[in-house]
Each structure stands twice: as structure tokens, then as C-alpha cells.
């Protein structure tokens, strides 16, 4: 069977403090977007193991991969024989703050539940997802949501309107754990906009911009450049980066802005026009 794992963006992300378990307490509004990894999952005849393959050689295929961990968690809970083959086609960039790995894991749990007809409630799948990664429970509910705790407390909601987005990512990624570890002691760069932005009925704010921009100054420059474009209503880094997204004004030409960004800032920028789901 075929499954599609959507990317996400954080419309807002507040870091509230450190927790005793080593994670951080957060409050974030997340929405899936129209960019997907593709997953093919089939039952295996005879083999009693999880066979995982990916078209991107940089993606690990062992126990450190979230898809493999999700499959093992599913079979451990259901007591079914772990006899599946899983193929992943990557379209969501790695280390981008777009939740690709977490979405792959959640989509794997949902697909296995359907393939093996276990009919587990979403809450049971979300509980299973908690041990895989902080963003994984969010993707189980296939909806925009406010997430609290370390991300595992999910309250699904419907956004008032679809937002048109332009995603821009340079050739480097940012490690999520690194960004959170430097959140408390990081300083703002003078002249860079970190304040909340109000546009299209939403508030856009990301507390992780402070530590990430301090090291990766190009991302601060990219955000500032986007905010100076007439067609852009708001611009923000997603999650821990390195993707910066622009929320487009009505009838704005996102493709043209992407072309200008590559021409004026970095010819190697990865760009994608998409919408919130």
C-alpha cells in the first residue's frame, strides 16, 4: 500500500523552559503542508523481519531510522509477526525543521494499522508515537494542532483559512537537539526581527530563531530579505530550521520570489511553493 507523509511548519513556537527529563517545555501551533515523502509498505511472505529501503543514501536504514523504530513499536504492541517491506522516497529535505522523519514514522504507524487491520484508536497510536520522537504524535492526527509538553500533548484544530507558502532552505541543516541546547544562553543579533508578526489571522513567532540565527547568520539574512518583498506577508524559520518560510499575500508570485532569492542570495537554495493543509 502507498502512504504519503506530509511535511509540517511551525506557525508559532514558544520555548517555555527546561524539563527534568532533558527535553524542553514548548507550546507550538503546527500545520501539515502540501509537501510529502512517499512510503510503500507491503506484507512480506515468509520473512519475519522489517525490510527497509530508501532512495536517499544519506538516510540511515537501521534502528536509528524513525520508520524502523515505528514499525518495531507497532509489532511489539500488537504482537504480530514483523513481516513487512518498507520503501521510502524522500522529498522532504533532512535537517530542515519540516518534520520529515517524524511524519514518516507517524505515517508508517497509520499505514501498518490499516494494512494489518488492527483498528487501533488514534490515541493508542499517538501513545506509541511518543517514544519515537516529540513531533511524531502530532502527525498521527493528520490536522493542524496546538502541541504542548515536549510536543506529545496534541489538540487538533482547523485553521481558519489555507495559507500559501514559499519554503526556502540553504544547503545545510540544523540539528534540533543543538538548537534547543543553546536556547537559554543565546543572544539576539542587533537589527534582526524576532518579534511576533500578525498576518492572515495568525501570529508568527519562533523562539528558536535566537540560537539558530546566532550561528547561522544567513538564515537571519534570508528572513530579512523575505520580509522586504512586497508579496510576503510574514516570514519565519520553521522549527529548529534550516527552512525559512514566507506566507504569501493574495495573488503574489511565489515562483518569481523564489527565483529572485536564488539570484540575489544563493543559487543553490532549495525552494518549494506549497499550502497549509
PDB file of C-alpha atoms in Angstrom:
ATOM      1  CA  UNK A   1       0.000   0.000   0.000  1.00  0.00           C
ATOM      2  CA  UNK A   2       1.030   3.608  -0.587  1.00  0.00           C
ATOM      3  CA  UNK A   3       1.196   6.240   2.144  1.00  0.00           C
ATOM      4  CA  UNK A   4       2.036   9.929   1.938  1.00  0.00           C
ATOM      5  CA  UNK A   5       3.852  11.602   4.829  1.00  0.00           C
ATOM      6  CA  UNK A   6       3.299  15.375   4.841  1.00  0.00           C
ATOM      7  CA  UNK A   7       5.859  17.926   5.965  1.00  0.00           C
ATOM      8  CA  UNK A   8       4.936  20.497   8.611  1.00  0.00           C
ATOM      9  CA  UNK A   9       5.709  24.056   9.528  1.00  0.00           C
ATOM     10  CA  UNK A  10       5.514  25.701  12.941  1.00  0.00           C
ATOM     11  CA  UNK A  11       3.377  28.817  12.649  1.00  0.00           C
ATOM     12  CA  UNK A  12       4.450  29.642  16.197  1.00  0.00           C
ATOM     13  CA  UNK A  13       6.888  28.026  18.625  1.00  0.00           C
ATOM     14  CA  UNK A  14       7.350  29.164  22.218  1.00  0.00           C
ATOM     15  CA  UNK A  15      10.019  27.547  24.397  1.00  0.00           C
ATOM     16  CA  UNK A  16       8.781  27.775  27.985  1.00  0.00           C
ATOM     17  CA  UNK A  17      11.682  26.210  29.875  1.00  0.00           C
ATOM     18  CA  UNK A  18      13.755  23.110  30.523  1.00  0.00           C
ATOM     19  CA  UNK A  19      12.241  19.885  31.851  1.00  0.00           C
ATOM     20  CA  UNK A  20      13.642  17.349  34.265  1.00  0.00           C
ATOM     21  CA  UNK A  21      13.632  14.687  31.511  1.00  0.00           C
ATOM     22  CA  UNK A  22      16.132  16.617  29.376  1.00  0.00           C
ATOM     23  CA  UNK A  23      13.543  17.972  26.951  1.00  0.00           C
ATOM     24  CA  UNK A  24      12.054  21.470  26.804  1.00  0.00           C
ATOM     25  CA  UNK A  25       8.518  22.538  27.606  1.00  0.00           C
ATOM     26  CA  UNK A  26       7.001  24.070  24.484  1.00  0.00           C
ATOM     27  CA  UNK A  27       3.777  25.453  23.086  1.00  0.00           C
ATOM     28  CA  UNK A  28       3.573  25.353  19.306  1.00  0.00           C
ATOM     29  CA  UNK A  29       0.996  25.692  16.543  1.00  0.00           C
ATOM     30  CA  UNK A  30       1.867  23.241  13.769  1.00  0.00           C
ATOM     31  CA  UNK A  31       0.208  22.588  10.443  1.00  0.00           C
ATOM     32  CA  UNK A  32       0.873  19.958   7.787  1.00  0.00           C
ATOM     33  CA  UNK A  33       1.638  21.282   4.303  1.00  0.00           C
ATOM     34  CA  UNK A  34       1.400  20.073   0.714  1.00  0.00           C
ATOM     35  CA  UNK A  35       4.849  18.503   0.540  1.00  0.00           C
ATOM     36  CA  UNK A  36       5.108  14.736   1.051  1.00  0.00           C
ATOM     37  CA  UNK A  37       7.504  11.851   1.424  1.00  0.00           C
ATOM     38  CA  UNK A  38       6.185   8.708  -0.255  1.00  0.00           C
ATOM     39  CA  UNK A  39       6.111   5.384   1.598  1.00  0.00           C
ATOM     40  CA  UNK A  40       5.299   1.981   0.128  1.00  0.00           C
ATOM     41  CA  UNK A  41       4.503  -0.761   2.663  1.00  0.00           C
ATOM     42  CA  UNK A  42       3.727  -4.386   1.850  1.00  0.00           C
ATOM     43  CA  UNK A  43       3.426  -7.590   3.826  1.00  0.00           C
ATOM     44  CA  UNK A  44       6.326  -9.991   3.319  1.00  0.00           C
ATOM     45  CA  UNK A  45       5.776 -13.693   2.589  1.00  0.00           C
ATOM     46  CA  UNK A  46       7.809 -15.927   4.863  1.00  0.00           C
ATOM     47  CA  UNK A  47      10.245 -13.312   6.117  1.00  0.00           C
ATOM     48  CA  UNK A  48       9.801 -12.350   9.750  1.00  0.00           C
ATOM     49  CA  UNK A  49      11.684  -9.098   9.750  1.00  0.00           C
ATOM     50  CA  UNK A  50      11.374  -5.458   8.732  1.00  0.00           C
ATOM     51  CA  UNK A  51      12.997  -4.792   5.364  1.00  0.00           C
ATOM     52  CA  UNK A  52      13.537  -1.038   4.932  1.00  0.00           C
ATOM     53  CA  UNK A  53      14.969   0.776   1.894  1.00  0.00           C
ATOM     54  CA  UNK A  54      15.296   4.444   0.958  1.00  0.00           C
ATOM     55  CA  UNK A  55      16.188   6.222  -2.290  1.00  0.00           C
ATOM     56  CA  UNK A  56      18.367   8.707  -0.325  1.00  0.00           C
ATOM     57  CA  UNK A  57      21.671   7.090   0.640  1.00  0.00           C
ATOM     58  CA  UNK A  58      22.242   9.657   3.402  1.00  0.00           C
ATOM     59  CA  UNK A  59      19.246   8.350   5.352  1.00  0.00           C
ATOM     60  CA  UNK A  60      20.122   5.615   7.901  1.00  0.00           C
ATOM     61  CA  UNK A  61      18.302   2.317   7.377  1.00  0.00           C
ATOM     62  CA  UNK A  62      18.927   0.675  10.767  1.00  0.00           C
ATOM     63  CA  UNK A  63      17.390   1.126  14.202  1.00  0.00           C
ATOM     64  CA  UNK A  64      18.276   4.834  14.218  1.00  0.00           C
ATOM     65  CA  UNK A  65      15.730   5.414  11.436  1.00  0.00           C
ATOM     66  CA  UNK A  66      12.355   6.551  12.773  1.00  0.00           C
ATOM     67  CA  UNK A  67      10.410   4.415  10.286  1.00  0.00           C
ATOM     68  CA  UNK A  68      12.172   1.285  11.534  1.00  0.00           C
ATOM     69  CA  UNK A  69      11.582   2.317  15.147  1.00  0.00           C
ATOM     70  CA  UNK A  70       7.898   2.963  14.395  1.00  0.00           C
ATOM     71  CA  UNK A  71       7.480  -0.440  12.747  1.00  0.00           C
ATOM     72  CA  UNK A  72       9.189  -2.189  15.678  1.00  0.00           C
ATOM     73  CA  UNK A  73       6.973  -0.332  18.148  1.00  0.00           C
ATOM     74  CA  UNK A  74       3.848  -1.328  16.218  1.00  0.00           C
ATOM     75  CA  UNK A  75       4.752  -5.017  16.110  1.00  0.00           C
ATOM     76  CA  UNK A  76       5.825  -5.005  19.765  1.00  0.00           C
ATOM     77  CA  UNK A  77       2.445  -3.644  20.870  1.00  0.00           C
ATOM     78  CA  UNK A  78       0.267  -5.716  18.528  1.00  0.00           C
ATOM     79  CA  UNK A  79       2.290  -8.943  18.958  1.00  0.00           C
ATOM     80  CA  UNK A  80       2.063  -9.525  15.186  1.00  0.00           C
ATOM     81  CA  UNK A  81       4.920 -11.048  13.203  1.00  0.00           C
ATOM     82  CA  UNK A  82       7.194  -8.253  11.899  1.00  0.00           C
ATOM     83  CA  UNK A  83       6.990  -9.281   8.257  1.00  0.00           C
ATOM     84  CA  UNK A  84       6.954  -6.152   6.096  1.00  0.00           C
ATOM     85  CA  UNK A  85       8.924  -4.422   3.381  1.00  0.00           C
ATOM     86  CA  UNK A  86       9.022  -0.620   3.502  1.00  0.00           C
ATOM     87  CA  UNK A  87      10.325   1.688   0.756  1.00  0.00           C
ATOM     88  CA  UNK A  88      10.774   5.414   1.342  1.00  0.00           C
ATOM     89  CA  UNK A  89      11.042   8.067  -1.361  1.00  0.00           C
ATOM     90  CA  UNK A  90      12.360  11.283   0.203  1.00  0.00           C
ATOM     91  CA  UNK A  91      11.004  14.628  -0.969  1.00  0.00           C
ATOM     92  CA  UNK A  92      11.216  16.486   2.349  1.00  0.00           C
ATOM     93  CA  UNK A  93      14.764  17.727   2.984  1.00  0.00           C
ATOM     94  CA  UNK A  94      16.628  16.424   6.028  1.00  0.00           C
ATOM     95  CA  UNK A  95      17.525  18.757   8.921  1.00  0.00           C
ATOM     96  CA  UNK A  96      15.069  21.328   7.608  1.00  0.00           C
ATOM     97  CA  UNK A  97      12.665  21.865  10.523  1.00  0.00           C
ATOM     98  CA  UNK A  98       9.906  20.353   8.377  1.00  0.00           C
ATOM     99  CA  UNK A  99       9.390  17.180  10.429  1.00  0.00           C
ATOM    100  CA  UNK A 100      10.102  14.725   7.622  1.00  0.00           C
ATOM    101  CA  UNK A 101      11.419  11.905   9.796  1.00  0.00           C
ATOM    102  CA  UNK A 102       8.646  12.321  12.365  1.00  0.00           C
ATOM    103  CA  UNK A 103       5.993  12.346   9.664  1.00  0.00           C
ATOM    104  CA  UNK A 104       7.489   9.222   8.077  1.00  0.00           C
ATOM    105  CA  UNK A 105       7.247   7.442  11.430  1.00  0.00           C
ATOM    106  CA  UNK A 106       3.652   8.506  12.088  1.00  0.00           C
ATOM    107  CA  UNK A 107       2.569   7.632   8.541  1.00  0.00           C
ATOM    108  CA  UNK A 108       4.177   4.216   8.982  1.00  0.00           C
ATOM    109  CA  UNK A 109       2.150   3.583  12.151  1.00  0.00           C
ATOM    110  CA  UNK A 110      -1.070   4.666  10.410  1.00  0.00           C
ATOM    111  CA  UNK A 111      -0.303   2.541   7.349  1.00  0.00           C
ATOM    112  CA  UNK A 112       0.573  -0.569   9.383  1.00  0.00           C
ATOM    113  CA  UNK A 113      -2.646  -0.180  11.374  1.00  0.00           C
ATOM    114  CA  UNK A 114      -4.592  -0.155   8.097  1.00  0.00           C
ATOM    115  CA  UNK A 115      -2.541  -2.892   6.392  1.00  0.00           C
ATOM    116  CA  UNK A 116      -2.866  -5.328   9.298  1.00  0.00           C
ATOM    117  CA  UNK A 117      -6.450  -4.234  10.106  1.00  0.00           C
ATOM    118  CA  UNK A 118      -5.655  -3.732  13.794  1.00  0.00           C
ATOM    119  CA  UNK A 119      -8.062  -0.756  14.015  1.00  0.00           C
ATOM    120  CA  UNK A 120      -6.194   0.905  16.873  1.00  0.00           C
ATOM    121  CA  UNK A 121      -7.652   4.228  18.061  1.00  0.00           C
ATOM    122  CA  UNK A 122      -5.666   7.362  17.223  1.00  0.00           C
ATOM    123  CA  UNK A 123      -4.914   7.846  20.913  1.00  0.00           C
ATOM    124  CA  UNK A 124      -3.247   4.414  21.094  1.00  0.00           C
ATOM    125  CA  UNK A 125      -1.159   5.179  18.016  1.00  0.00           C
ATOM    126  CA  UNK A 126      -0.233   8.575  19.467  1.00  0.00           C
ATOM    127  CA  UNK A 127       0.891   6.903  22.696  1.00  0.00           C
ATOM    128  CA  UNK A 128       3.015   4.532  20.635  1.00  0.00           C
ATOM    129  CA  UNK A 129       4.415   7.550  18.774  1.00  0.00           C
ATOM    130  CA  UNK A 130       5.548   9.340  21.973  1.00  0.00           C
ATOM    131  CA  UNK A 131       8.505   7.014  22.421  1.00  0.00           C
ATOM    132  CA  UNK A 132       9.706   7.558  18.856  1.00  0.00           C
ATOM    133  CA  UNK A 133      10.018  11.361  18.767  1.00  0.00           C
ATOM    134  CA  UNK A 134       8.433  14.545  20.099  1.00  0.00           C
ATOM    135  CA  UNK A 135       6.796  15.560  16.781  1.00  0.00           C
ATOM    136  CA  UNK A 136       5.523  12.085  15.880  1.00  0.00           C
ATOM    137  CA  UNK A 137       2.223  12.235  17.884  1.00  0.00           C
ATOM    138  CA  UNK A 138       1.247  15.438  16.037  1.00  0.00           C
ATOM    139  CA  UNK A 139       1.330  13.687  12.653  1.00  0.00           C
ATOM    140  CA  UNK A 140      -0.929  10.868  13.890  1.00  0.00           C
ATOM    141  CA  UNK A 141      -3.914  13.232  13.968  1.00  0.00           C
ATOM    142  CA  UNK A 142      -3.454  14.478  10.359  1.00  0.00           C
ATOM    143  CA  UNK A 143      -4.542  18.007  11.233  1.00  0.00           C
ATOM    144  CA  UNK A 144      -3.231  21.347  12.351  1.00  0.00           C
ATOM    145  CA  UNK A 145      -2.795  21.300  16.116  1.00  0.00           C
ATOM    146  CA  UNK A 146      -1.546  23.082  19.201  1.00  0.00           C
ATOM    147  CA  UNK A 147       1.107  20.878  20.811  1.00  0.00           C
ATOM    148  CA  UNK A 148       2.320  21.268  24.389  1.00  0.00           C
ATOM    149  CA  UNK A 149       4.545  19.409  26.834  1.00  0.00           C
ATOM    150  CA  UNK A 150       7.555  18.323  24.802  1.00  0.00           C
ATOM    151  CA  UNK A 151       5.189  18.108  21.813  1.00  0.00           C
ATOM    152  CA  UNK A 152       3.271  14.974  22.780  1.00  0.00           C
ATOM    153  CA  UNK A 153       0.137  16.760  24.081  1.00  0.00           C
ATOM    154  CA  UNK A 154      -1.811  17.359  20.883  1.00  0.00           C
ATOM    155  CA  UNK A 155      -5.030  19.345  20.469  1.00  0.00           C
ATOM    156  CA  UNK A 156      -6.178  19.179  16.860  1.00  0.00           C
ATOM    157  CA  UNK A 157      -7.835  22.215  15.320  1.00  0.00           C
ATOM    158  CA  UNK A 158      -8.818  23.645  11.955  1.00  0.00           C
ATOM    159  CA  UNK A 159      -7.046  26.728  10.629  1.00  0.00           C
ATOM    160  CA  UNK A 160      -9.455  29.483   9.546  1.00  0.00           C
ATOM    161  CA  UNK A 161      -8.034  29.542   6.010  1.00  0.00           C
ATOM    162  CA  UNK A 162      -5.407  27.930   3.821  1.00  0.00           C
ATOM    163  CA  UNK A 163      -2.138  29.818   3.654  1.00  0.00           C
ATOM    164  CA  UNK A 164       0.033  29.964   0.553  1.00  0.00           C
ATOM    165  CA  UNK A 165       3.699  29.365   1.417  1.00  0.00           C
ATOM    166  CA  UNK A 166       7.134  29.598  -0.099  1.00  0.00           C
ATOM    167  CA  UNK A 167       9.743  27.378   1.580  1.00  0.00           C
ATOM    168  CA  UNK A 168      13.440  28.207   1.239  1.00  0.00           C
ATOM    169  CA  UNK A 169      16.270  26.059   2.559  1.00  0.00           C
ATOM    170  CA  UNK A 170      20.040  26.510   2.127  1.00  0.00           C
ATOM    171  CA  UNK A 171      22.388  23.574   1.623  1.00  0.00           C
ATOM    172  CA  UNK A 172      22.945  22.978   5.342  1.00  0.00           C
ATOM    173  CA  UNK A 173      20.694  21.570   8.063  1.00  0.00           C
ATOM    174  CA  UNK A 174      20.312  22.343  11.761  1.00  0.00           C
ATOM    175  CA  UNK A 175      20.211  19.646  14.439  1.00  0.00           C
ATOM    176  CA  UNK A 176      17.137  20.040  16.642  1.00  0.00           C
ATOM    177  CA  UNK A 177      18.904  18.974  19.862  1.00  0.00           C
ATOM    178  CA  UNK A 178      21.680  21.503  19.197  1.00  0.00           C
ATOM    179  CA  UNK A 179      19.198  24.368  18.785  1.00  0.00           C
ATOM    180  CA  UNK A 180      17.310  23.588  21.993  1.00  0.00           C
ATOM    181  CA  UNK A 181      20.540  23.130  23.978  1.00  0.00           C
ATOM    182  CA  UNK A 182      21.560  26.705  23.119  1.00  0.00           C
ATOM    183  CA  UNK A 183      18.176  28.333  23.586  1.00  0.00           C
ATOM    184  CA  UNK A 184      18.683  29.697  27.103  1.00  0.00           C
ATOM    185  CA  UNK A 185      22.085  31.363  26.727  1.00  0.00           C
ATOM    186  CA  UNK A 186      21.690  32.625  23.159  1.00  0.00           C
ATOM    187  CA  UNK A 187      21.576  36.347  22.374  1.00  0.00           C
ATOM    188  CA  UNK A 188      19.700  38.330  19.766  1.00  0.00           C
ATOM    189  CA  UNK A 189      21.560  39.796  16.799  1.00  0.00           C
ATOM    190  CA  UNK A 190      21.048  43.597  16.713  1.00  0.00           C
ATOM    191  CA  UNK A 191      18.785  44.688  13.862  1.00  0.00           C
ATOM    192  CA  UNK A 192      17.207  41.255  13.309  1.00  0.00           C
ATOM    193  CA  UNK A 193      13.425  40.942  13.673  1.00  0.00           C
ATOM    194  CA  UNK A 194      12.456  38.364  16.300  1.00  0.00           C
ATOM    195  CA  UNK A 195       9.123  39.937  17.284  1.00  0.00           C
ATOM    196  CA  UNK A 196       5.749  38.289  16.711  1.00  0.00           C
ATOM    197  CA  UNK A 197       4.232  39.027  13.299  1.00  0.00           C
ATOM    198  CA  UNK A 198       0.482  39.271  12.741  1.00  0.00           C
ATOM    199  CA  UNK A 199      -0.815  38.292   9.305  1.00  0.00           C
ATOM    200  CA  UNK A 200      -3.844  36.483   7.857  1.00  0.00           C
ATOM    201  CA  UNK A 201      -5.338  35.978  11.307  1.00  0.00           C
ATOM    202  CA  UNK A 202      -2.247  34.178  12.635  1.00  0.00           C
ATOM    203  CA  UNK A 203       0.612  35.077  14.958  1.00  0.00           C
ATOM    204  CA  UNK A 204       4.054  34.034  13.701  1.00  0.00           C
ATOM    205  CA  UNK A 205       6.819  33.641  16.302  1.00  0.00           C
ATOM    206  CA  UNK A 206       9.714  31.221  16.834  1.00  0.00           C
ATOM    207  CA  UNK A 207      11.853  31.270  19.985  1.00  0.00           C
ATOM    208  CA  UNK A 208      14.457  29.017  18.330  1.00  0.00           C
ATOM    209  CA  UNK A 209      15.385  31.726  15.839  1.00  0.00           C
ATOM    210  CA  UNK A 210      17.569  33.311  18.503  1.00  0.00           C
ATOM    211  CA  UNK A 211      20.068  30.438  18.967  1.00  0.00           C
ATOM    212  CA  UNK A 212      19.951  29.326  15.323  1.00  0.00           C
ATOM    213  CA  UNK A 213      20.397  32.800  13.815  1.00  0.00           C
ATOM    214  CA  UNK A 214      23.347  33.451  16.134  1.00  0.00           C
ATOM    215  CA  UNK A 215      25.320  30.664  14.458  1.00  0.00           C
ATOM    216  CA  UNK A 216      23.686  30.534  11.021  1.00  0.00           C
ATOM    217  CA  UNK A 217      23.523  34.245  10.190  1.00  0.00           C
ATOM    218  CA  UNK A 218      22.477  33.524   6.612  1.00  0.00           C
ATOM    219  CA  UNK A 219      19.069  32.398   7.900  1.00  0.00           C
ATOM    220  CA  UNK A 220      18.559  35.767   9.583  1.00  0.00           C
ATOM    221  CA  UNK A 221      19.537  37.457   6.317  1.00  0.00           C
ATOM    222  CA  UNK A 222      17.128  35.237   4.396  1.00  0.00           C
ATOM    223  CA  UNK A 223      14.241  36.107   6.721  1.00  0.00           C
ATOM    224  CA  UNK A 224      15.024  39.825   6.482  1.00  0.00           C
ATOM    225  CA  UNK A 225      15.191  39.610   2.669  1.00  0.00           C
ATOM    226  CA  UNK A 226      11.799  37.890   2.530  1.00  0.00           C
ATOM    227  CA  UNK A 227      10.185  40.496   4.777  1.00  0.00           C
ATOM    228  CA  UNK A 228      11.314  43.170   2.299  1.00  0.00           C
ATOM    229  CA  UNK A 229       9.476  41.503  -0.597  1.00  0.00           C
ATOM    230  CA  UNK A 230       6.148  43.130  -1.485  1.00  0.00           C
ATOM    231  CA  UNK A 231       4.368  39.801  -1.899  1.00  0.00           C
ATOM    232  CA  UNK A 232       5.338  38.452   1.527  1.00  0.00           C
ATOM    233  CA  UNK A 233       3.011  38.951   4.499  1.00  0.00           C
ATOM    234  CA  UNK A 234       5.167  37.190   7.106  1.00  0.00           C
ATOM    235  CA  UNK A 235       8.400  35.202   7.234  1.00  0.00           C
ATOM    236  CA  UNK A 236       9.653  32.794   9.894  1.00  0.00           C
ATOM    237  CA  UNK A 237      12.044  29.924  10.464  1.00  0.00           C
ATOM    238  CA  UNK A 238      10.195  26.615  10.856  1.00  0.00           C
ATOM    239  CA  UNK A 239      11.001  24.598  13.972  1.00  0.00           C
ATOM    240  CA  UNK A 240      14.750  24.440  14.533  1.00  0.00           C
ATOM    241  CA  UNK A 241      15.469  25.294  10.882  1.00  0.00           C
ATOM    242  CA  UNK A 242      17.088  25.442   8.455  1.00  0.00           C
ATOM    243  CA  UNK A 243      13.948  26.146   6.389  1.00  0.00           C
ATOM    244  CA  UNK A 244      12.578  29.687   6.393  1.00  0.00           C
ATOM    245  CA  UNK A 245       9.047  30.072   5.056  1.00  0.00           C
ATOM    246  CA  UNK A 246       7.262  33.078   3.616  1.00  0.00           C
ATOM    247  CA  UNK A 247       3.491  33.458   3.921  1.00  0.00           C
ATOM    248  CA  UNK A 248       2.352  34.905   0.627  1.00  0.00           C
ATOM    249  CA  UNK A 249      -0.095  37.732   0.127  1.00  0.00           C
ATOM    250  CA  UNK A 250      -3.060  37.131  -2.158  1.00  0.00           C
ATOM    251  CA  UNK A 251      -2.068  36.957  -5.842  1.00  0.00           C
ATOM    252  CA  UNK A 252       1.671  37.213  -5.028  1.00  0.00           C
ATOM    253  CA  UNK A 253       4.039  35.389  -7.396  1.00  0.00           C
ATOM    254  CA  UNK A 254       5.872  32.939  -5.122  1.00  0.00           C
ATOM    255  CA  UNK A 255       7.777  31.375  -8.017  1.00  0.00           C
ATOM    256  CA  UNK A 256       9.170  34.752  -9.009  1.00  0.00           C
ATOM    257  CA  UNK A 257      10.248  35.488  -5.424  1.00  0.00           C
ATOM    258  CA  UNK A 258      11.986  32.089  -5.284  1.00  0.00           C
ATOM    259  CA  UNK A 259      13.854  32.905  -8.494  1.00  0.00           C
ATOM    260  CA  UNK A 260      14.973  36.262  -7.085  1.00  0.00           C
ATOM    261  CA  UNK A 261      16.109  34.623  -3.850  1.00  0.00           C
ATOM    262  CA  UNK A 262      18.347  32.213  -5.771  1.00  0.00           C
ATOM    263  CA  UNK A 263      19.652  35.063  -7.925  1.00  0.00           C
ATOM    264  CA  UNK A 264      20.329  37.547  -5.123  1.00  0.00           C
ATOM    265  CA  UNK A 265      21.140  35.307  -2.135  1.00  0.00           C
ATOM    266  CA  UNK A 266      22.184  31.759  -3.005  1.00  0.00           C
ATOM    267  CA  UNK A 267      21.896  29.949  -6.359  1.00  0.00           C
ATOM    268  CA  UNK A 268      21.776  26.602  -4.515  1.00  0.00           C
ATOM    269  CA  UNK A 269      18.704  27.435  -2.403  1.00  0.00           C
ATOM    270  CA  UNK A 270      16.080  24.666  -2.326  1.00  0.00           C
ATOM    271  CA  UNK A 271      12.645  26.219  -2.778  1.00  0.00           C
ATOM    272  CA  UNK A 272       9.105  24.878  -2.845  1.00  0.00           C
ATOM    273  CA  UNK A 273       5.722  26.549  -3.238  1.00  0.00           C
ATOM    274  CA  UNK A 274       3.035  24.867  -1.148  1.00  0.00           C
ATOM    275  CA  UNK A 275      -0.056  25.414   1.005  1.00  0.00           C
ATOM    276  CA  UNK A 276      -1.157  24.555   4.505  1.00  0.00           C
ATOM    277  CA  UNK A 277      -3.479  21.554   4.772  1.00  0.00           C
TER     278      UNK A 277
END
